[in-house]
PDB file of C-alpha atoms in Angstrom:
ATOM      1  CA  UNK A 122     -70.071   4.868  13.765  1.00 51.00           C
ATOM      2  CA  UNK A 123     -66.506   5.894  14.558  1.00 50.00           C
ATOM      3  CA  UNK A 124     -64.002   3.225  15.356  1.00 48.00           C
ATOM      4  CA  UNK A 125     -62.817   3.217  18.950  1.00 44.00           C
ATOM      5  CA  UNK A 126     -59.483   4.846  19.555  1.00 42.00           C
ATOM      6  CA  UNK A 127     -56.908   2.614  21.099  1.00 42.00           C
ATOM      7  CA  UNK A 128     -54.512   4.469  23.310  1.00 40.00           C
ATOM      8  CA  UNK A 129     -51.001   3.047  23.512  1.00 37.00           C
ATOM      9  CA  UNK A 130     -50.069   1.702  26.904  1.00 35.00           C
ATOM     10  CA  UNK A 131     -46.832   2.848  28.388  1.00 32.00           C
ATOM     11  CA  UNK A 132     -45.292   0.396  30.764  1.00 33.00           C
ATOM     12  CA  UNK A 133     -43.649   2.017  33.754  1.00 34.00           C
ATOM     13  CA  UNK A 134     -39.900   1.685  33.867  1.00 32.00           C
ATOM     14  CA  UNK A 135     -38.703  -1.211  35.927  1.00 39.00           C
ATOM     15  CA  UNK A 136     -37.767  -0.197  39.419  1.00 46.00           C
ATOM     16  CA  UNK A 137     -34.100  -0.549  40.233  1.00 47.00           C
ATOM     17  CA  UNK A 138     -33.284  -3.665  42.184  1.00 55.00           C
ATOM     18  CA  UNK A 139     -33.238  -3.267  45.915  1.00 68.00           C
ATOM     19  CA  UNK A 140     -29.953  -3.978  47.626  1.00 78.00           C
ATOM     20  CA  UNK A 141     -29.926  -7.608  48.743  1.00 86.00           C
ATOM     21  CA  UNK A 142     -29.750  -6.507  52.394  1.00 86.00           C
ATOM     22  CA  UNK A 143     -33.066  -4.662  51.977  1.00 89.00           C
ATOM     23  CA  UNK A 144     -34.702  -7.958  50.934  1.00 92.00           C
ATOM     24  CA  UNK A 145     -33.374  -9.931  53.888  1.00 93.00           C
ATOM     25  CA  UNK A 146     -35.442 -10.157  57.040  1.00 94.00           C
ATOM     26  CA  UNK A 147     -32.988 -11.162  59.806  1.00 93.00           C
ATOM     27  CA  UNK A 148     -35.512 -13.852  60.828  1.00 94.00           C
ATOM     28  CA  UNK A 149     -34.770 -15.511  57.453  1.00 96.00           C
ATOM     29  CA  UNK A 150     -31.149 -16.197  58.402  1.00 96.00           C
ATOM     30  CA  UNK A 151     -30.024 -19.575  59.790  1.00 97.00           C
ATOM     31  CA  UNK A 152     -26.329 -20.036  60.443  1.00 96.00           C
ATOM     32  CA  UNK A 153     -26.253 -23.547  61.886  1.00 96.00           C
ATOM     33  CA  UNK A 154     -28.531 -25.621  59.673  1.00 97.00           C
ATOM     34  CA  UNK A 155     -28.167 -29.324  58.983  1.00 98.00           C
ATOM     35  CA  UNK A 156     -29.749 -30.931  55.915  1.00 98.00           C
ATOM     36  CA  UNK A 157     -30.053 -34.567  54.929  1.00 97.00           C
ATOM     37  CA  UNK A 158     -29.653 -33.696  51.240  1.00 97.00           C
ATOM     38  CA  UNK A 159     -30.121 -30.961  48.643  1.00 98.00           C
ATOM     39  CA  UNK A 160     -33.933 -31.222  48.623  1.00 98.00           C
ATOM     40  CA  UNK A 161     -34.059 -30.940  52.411  1.00 98.00           C
ATOM     41  CA  UNK A 162     -31.809 -27.860  52.211  1.00 98.00           C
ATOM     42  CA  UNK A 163     -34.093 -26.269  49.589  1.00 98.00           C
ATOM     43  CA  UNK A 164     -37.172 -27.004  51.707  1.00 98.00           C
ATOM     44  CA  UNK A 165     -35.516 -25.329  54.703  1.00 98.00           C
ATOM     45  CA  UNK A 166     -34.760 -22.257  52.584  1.00 98.00           C
ATOM     46  CA  UNK A 167     -38.319 -22.158  51.270  1.00 98.00           C
ATOM     47  CA  UNK A 168     -39.816 -22.539  54.745  1.00 98.00           C
ATOM     48  CA  UNK A 169     -37.844 -19.508  55.932  1.00 98.00           C
ATOM     49  CA  UNK A 170     -39.221 -17.445  53.030  1.00 98.00           C
ATOM     50  CA  UNK A 171     -42.734 -18.635  53.951  1.00 97.00           C
ATOM     51  CA  UNK A 172     -42.227 -17.913  57.666  1.00 97.00           C
ATOM     52  CA  UNK A 173     -41.430 -14.250  56.942  1.00 97.00           C
ATOM     53  CA  UNK A 174     -44.508 -13.968  54.694  1.00 97.00           C
ATOM     54  CA  UNK A 175     -42.652 -13.608  51.387  1.00 97.00           C
ATOM     55  CA  UNK A 176     -44.095 -16.722  49.725  1.00 97.00           C
ATOM     56  CA  UNK A 177     -46.842 -19.281  50.076  1.00 97.00           C
ATOM     57  CA  UNK A 178     -45.951 -22.904  50.734  1.00 96.00           C
ATOM     58  CA  UNK A 179     -46.521 -23.646  47.028  1.00 96.00           C
ATOM     59  CA  UNK A 180     -43.308 -21.750  46.235  1.00 97.00           C
ATOM     60  CA  UNK A 181     -41.244 -24.445  47.956  1.00 97.00           C
ATOM     61  CA  UNK A 182     -42.360 -27.020  45.380  1.00 97.00           C
ATOM     62  CA  UNK A 183     -41.496 -24.503  42.652  1.00 97.00           C
ATOM     63  CA  UNK A 184     -37.975 -24.231  44.100  1.00 97.00           C
ATOM     64  CA  UNK A 185     -37.622 -28.021  43.973  1.00 98.00           C
ATOM     65  CA  UNK A 186     -38.916 -28.042  40.371  1.00 97.00           C
ATOM     66  CA  UNK A 187     -36.272 -25.442  39.409  1.00 96.00           C
ATOM     67  CA  UNK A 188     -33.524 -27.549  40.942  1.00 96.00           C
ATOM     68  CA  UNK A 189     -34.723 -30.647  39.069  1.00 95.00           C
ATOM     69  CA  UNK A 190     -34.483 -28.756  35.769  1.00 96.00           C
ATOM     70  CA  UNK A 191     -31.179 -26.938  36.373  1.00 94.00           C
ATOM     71  CA  UNK A 192     -28.824 -26.796  39.316  1.00 94.00           C
ATOM     72  CA  UNK A 193     -28.658 -23.571  41.284  1.00 93.00           C
ATOM     73  CA  UNK A 194     -25.146 -24.403  42.518  1.00 93.00           C
ATOM     74  CA  UNK A 195     -22.821 -21.483  41.752  1.00 87.00           C
ATOM     75  CA  UNK A 196     -19.508 -22.859  42.924  1.00 84.00           C
ATOM     76  CA  UNK A 197     -17.295 -21.917  45.871  1.00 84.00           C
ATOM     77  CA  UNK A 198     -19.731 -23.683  48.212  1.00 90.00           C
ATOM     78  CA  UNK A 199     -22.679 -21.424  47.312  1.00 91.00           C
ATOM     79  CA  UNK A 200     -26.123 -22.206  45.856  1.00 94.00           C
ATOM     80  CA  UNK A 201     -28.957 -19.801  45.032  1.00 93.00           C
ATOM     81  CA  UNK A 202     -32.185 -21.803  45.119  1.00 96.00           C
ATOM     82  CA  UNK A 203     -35.191 -20.055  43.588  1.00 94.00           C
ATOM     83  CA  UNK A 204     -38.489 -20.981  41.989  1.00 94.00           C
ATOM     84  CA  UNK A 205     -39.639 -21.463  38.418  1.00 92.00           C
ATOM     85  CA  UNK A 206     -41.514 -18.901  36.334  1.00 90.00           C
ATOM     86  CA  UNK A 207     -44.725 -20.781  37.129  1.00 90.00           C
ATOM     87  CA  UNK A 208     -43.999 -20.388  40.840  1.00 92.00           C
ATOM     88  CA  UNK A 209     -43.988 -16.586  40.724  1.00 91.00           C
ATOM     89  CA  UNK A 210     -47.707 -16.545  41.524  1.00 93.00           C
ATOM     90  CA  UNK A 211     -46.744 -17.904  44.952  1.00 96.00           C
ATOM     91  CA  UNK A 212     -44.471 -14.922  45.716  1.00 96.00           C
ATOM     92  CA  UNK A 213     -46.045 -12.212  47.855  1.00 96.00           C
ATOM     93  CA  UNK A 214     -42.974  -9.943  47.941  1.00 94.00           C
ATOM     94  CA  UNK A 215     -39.341 -10.024  46.883  1.00 94.00           C
ATOM     95  CA  UNK A 216     -37.156 -11.511  49.606  1.00 95.00           C
ATOM     96  CA  UNK A 217     -34.028 -13.478  50.411  1.00 95.00           C
ATOM     97  CA  UNK A 218     -33.239 -16.193  52.921  1.00 97.00           C
ATOM     98  CA  UNK A 219     -29.674 -17.080  53.893  1.00 97.00           C
ATOM     99  CA  UNK A 220     -28.951 -20.535  55.261  1.00 97.00           C
ATOM    100  CA  UNK A 221     -25.508 -21.717  56.274  1.00 97.00           C
ATOM    101  CA  UNK A 222     -24.812 -25.457  56.434  1.00 97.00           C
ATOM    102  CA  UNK A 223     -21.491 -25.696  58.331  1.00 96.00           C
ATOM    103  CA  UNK A 224     -21.271 -29.447  57.717  1.00 96.00           C
ATOM    104  CA  UNK A 225     -22.004 -28.986  54.025  1.00 96.00           C
ATOM    105  CA  UNK A 226     -24.719 -30.424  51.799  1.00 97.00           C
ATOM    106  CA  UNK A 227     -24.192 -32.552  48.681  1.00 97.00           C
ATOM    107  CA  UNK A 228     -25.712 -30.370  45.942  1.00 96.00           C
ATOM    108  CA  UNK A 229     -25.677 -32.688  42.952  1.00 93.00           C
ATOM    109  CA  UNK A 230     -22.077 -33.743  43.553  1.00 95.00           C
ATOM    110  CA  UNK A 231     -20.888 -30.337  44.789  1.00 96.00           C
ATOM    111  CA  UNK A 232     -20.471 -29.394  48.448  1.00 96.00           C
ATOM    112  CA  UNK A 233     -22.561 -26.373  49.494  1.00 96.00           C
ATOM    113  CA  UNK A 234     -22.164 -24.574  52.797  1.00 95.00           C
ATOM    114  CA  UNK A 235     -24.171 -21.418  51.970  1.00 95.00           C
ATOM    115  CA  UNK A 236     -27.587 -21.189  50.295  1.00 96.00           C
ATOM    116  CA  UNK A 237     -29.080 -17.807  49.422  1.00 95.00           C
ATOM    117  CA  UNK A 238     -32.710 -18.412  48.484  1.00 96.00           C
ATOM    118  CA  UNK A 239     -34.483 -15.913  46.235  1.00 95.00           C
ATOM    119  CA  UNK A 240     -38.179 -15.109  45.971  1.00 95.00           C
ATOM    120  CA  UNK A 241     -39.044 -12.501  43.355  1.00 91.00           C
ATOM    121  CA  UNK A 242     -42.124 -11.338  41.496  1.00 88.00           C
ATOM    122  CA  UNK A 243     -42.040 -10.695  37.759  1.00 78.00           C
ATOM    123  CA  UNK A 244     -38.518 -10.584  36.392  1.00 76.00           C
ATOM    124  CA  UNK A 245     -37.121  -9.358  39.693  1.00 74.00           C
ATOM    125  CA  UNK A 246     -35.014 -12.462  40.218  1.00 74.00           C
ATOM    126  CA  UNK A 247     -32.644 -11.429  37.407  1.00 80.00           C
ATOM    127  CA  UNK A 248     -31.870  -8.087  39.052  1.00 82.00           C
ATOM    128  CA  UNK A 249     -31.474  -9.775  42.433  1.00 86.00           C
ATOM    129  CA  UNK A 250     -29.146 -12.384  40.920  1.00 83.00           C
ATOM    130  CA  UNK A 251     -27.055  -9.603  39.368  1.00 84.00           C
ATOM    131  CA  UNK A 252     -26.794  -7.824  42.728  1.00 86.00           C
ATOM    132  CA  UNK A 253     -25.839 -11.060  44.496  1.00 86.00           C
ATOM    133  CA  UNK A 254     -23.259 -11.839  41.813  1.00 82.00           C
ATOM    134  CA  UNK A 255     -21.544  -8.499  42.525  1.00 83.00           C
ATOM    135  CA  UNK A 256     -21.252  -9.468  46.182  1.00 84.00           C
ATOM    136  CA  UNK A 257     -20.261 -13.086  45.610  1.00 82.00           C
ATOM    137  CA  UNK A 258     -17.589 -12.086  43.082  1.00 80.00           C
ATOM    138  CA  UNK A 259     -15.873 -10.093  45.848  1.00 82.00           C
ATOM    139  CA  UNK A 260     -13.715 -12.790  47.482  1.00 83.00           C
ATOM    140  CA  UNK A 261     -13.689 -11.026  50.863  1.00 86.00           C
ATOM    141  CA  UNK A 262     -17.475 -10.605  50.978  1.00 85.00           C
ATOM    142  CA  UNK A 263     -18.084 -14.154  49.742  1.00 84.00           C
ATOM    143  CA  UNK A 264     -15.747 -15.550  52.390  1.00 87.00           C
ATOM    144  CA  UNK A 265     -17.371 -13.294  54.994  1.00 90.00           C
ATOM    145  CA  UNK A 266     -20.818 -14.653  54.121  1.00 89.00           C
ATOM    146  CA  UNK A 267     -19.593 -18.239  54.386  1.00 87.00           C
ATOM    147  CA  UNK A 268     -17.989 -17.466  57.763  1.00 90.00           C
ATOM    148  CA  UNK A 269     -20.648 -15.094  59.192  1.00 92.00           C
ATOM    149  CA  UNK A 270     -21.559 -15.776  62.806  1.00 93.00           C
ATOM    150  CA  UNK A 271     -24.624 -13.528  63.202  1.00 94.00           C
ATOM    151  CA  UNK A 272     -27.640 -12.428  61.144  1.00 92.00           C
ATOM    152  CA  UNK A 273     -26.483  -8.797  61.528  1.00 92.00           C
ATOM    153  CA  UNK A 274     -23.138  -9.719  59.986  1.00 93.00           C
ATOM    154  CA  UNK A 275     -24.915 -11.324  57.006  1.00 93.00           C
ATOM    155  CA  UNK A 276     -27.076  -8.221  56.506  1.00 91.00           C
ATOM    156  CA  UNK A 277     -23.991  -5.969  56.684  1.00 90.00           C
ATOM    157  CA  UNK A 278     -22.164  -8.069  54.094  1.00 89.00           C
ATOM    158  CA  UNK A 279     -25.154  -7.814  51.741  1.00 87.00           C
ATOM    159  CA  UNK A 280     -25.128  -4.001  51.925  1.00 84.00           C
ATOM    160  CA  UNK A 281     -23.591  -2.316  48.880  1.00 71.00           C
ATOM    161  CA  UNK A 282     -20.330  -0.479  49.508  1.00 65.00           C
ATOM    162  CA  UNK A 283     -20.177   3.241  48.741  1.00 56.00           C
ATOM    163  CA  UNK A 284     -18.458   2.458  45.434  1.00 53.00           C
ATOM    164  CA  UNK A 285     -21.153  -0.071  44.475  1.00 48.00           C
ATOM    165  CA  UNK A 286     -23.903   2.412  45.410  1.00 48.00           C
ATOM    166  CA  UNK A 287     -22.360   5.022  43.114  1.00 47.00           C
ATOM    167  CA  UNK A 288     -22.550   2.722  40.061  1.00 47.00           C
TER     168      UNK A 288
END
């Protein structure tokens, strides 16, 4: 009897990361939030992701678990809460939520006024983080996000510029 032939599997190339604006449903933007503390802020971010159908409620606990293991505070008043690897099963689709806390939130000893929550399947969060880093490293865009007054303004600021699109 002949031994079965095992065909090699070829994994499809990873899709390029979508621009952050493409992952943001305007209904997942809150510009006047108030949070009692960091955990409350993370829960609010997670609830927005759940409300737009991007995650199940279980993902919110995963976001809190991530924060307990390592802070998602970036500096300059910005945090990027996201779930753990175990929480990826609770993600239905890649998405962002943007929550502005004008009064600030104590994020482990650091004041945060802007939280950009990430939900991503597979390893998608790394590509999304890289895209967000490009935006947040631009002082004008970062300031614009912290000062944005409308959801449309937030979406516009998360769009890549022509130069960024050409890279």
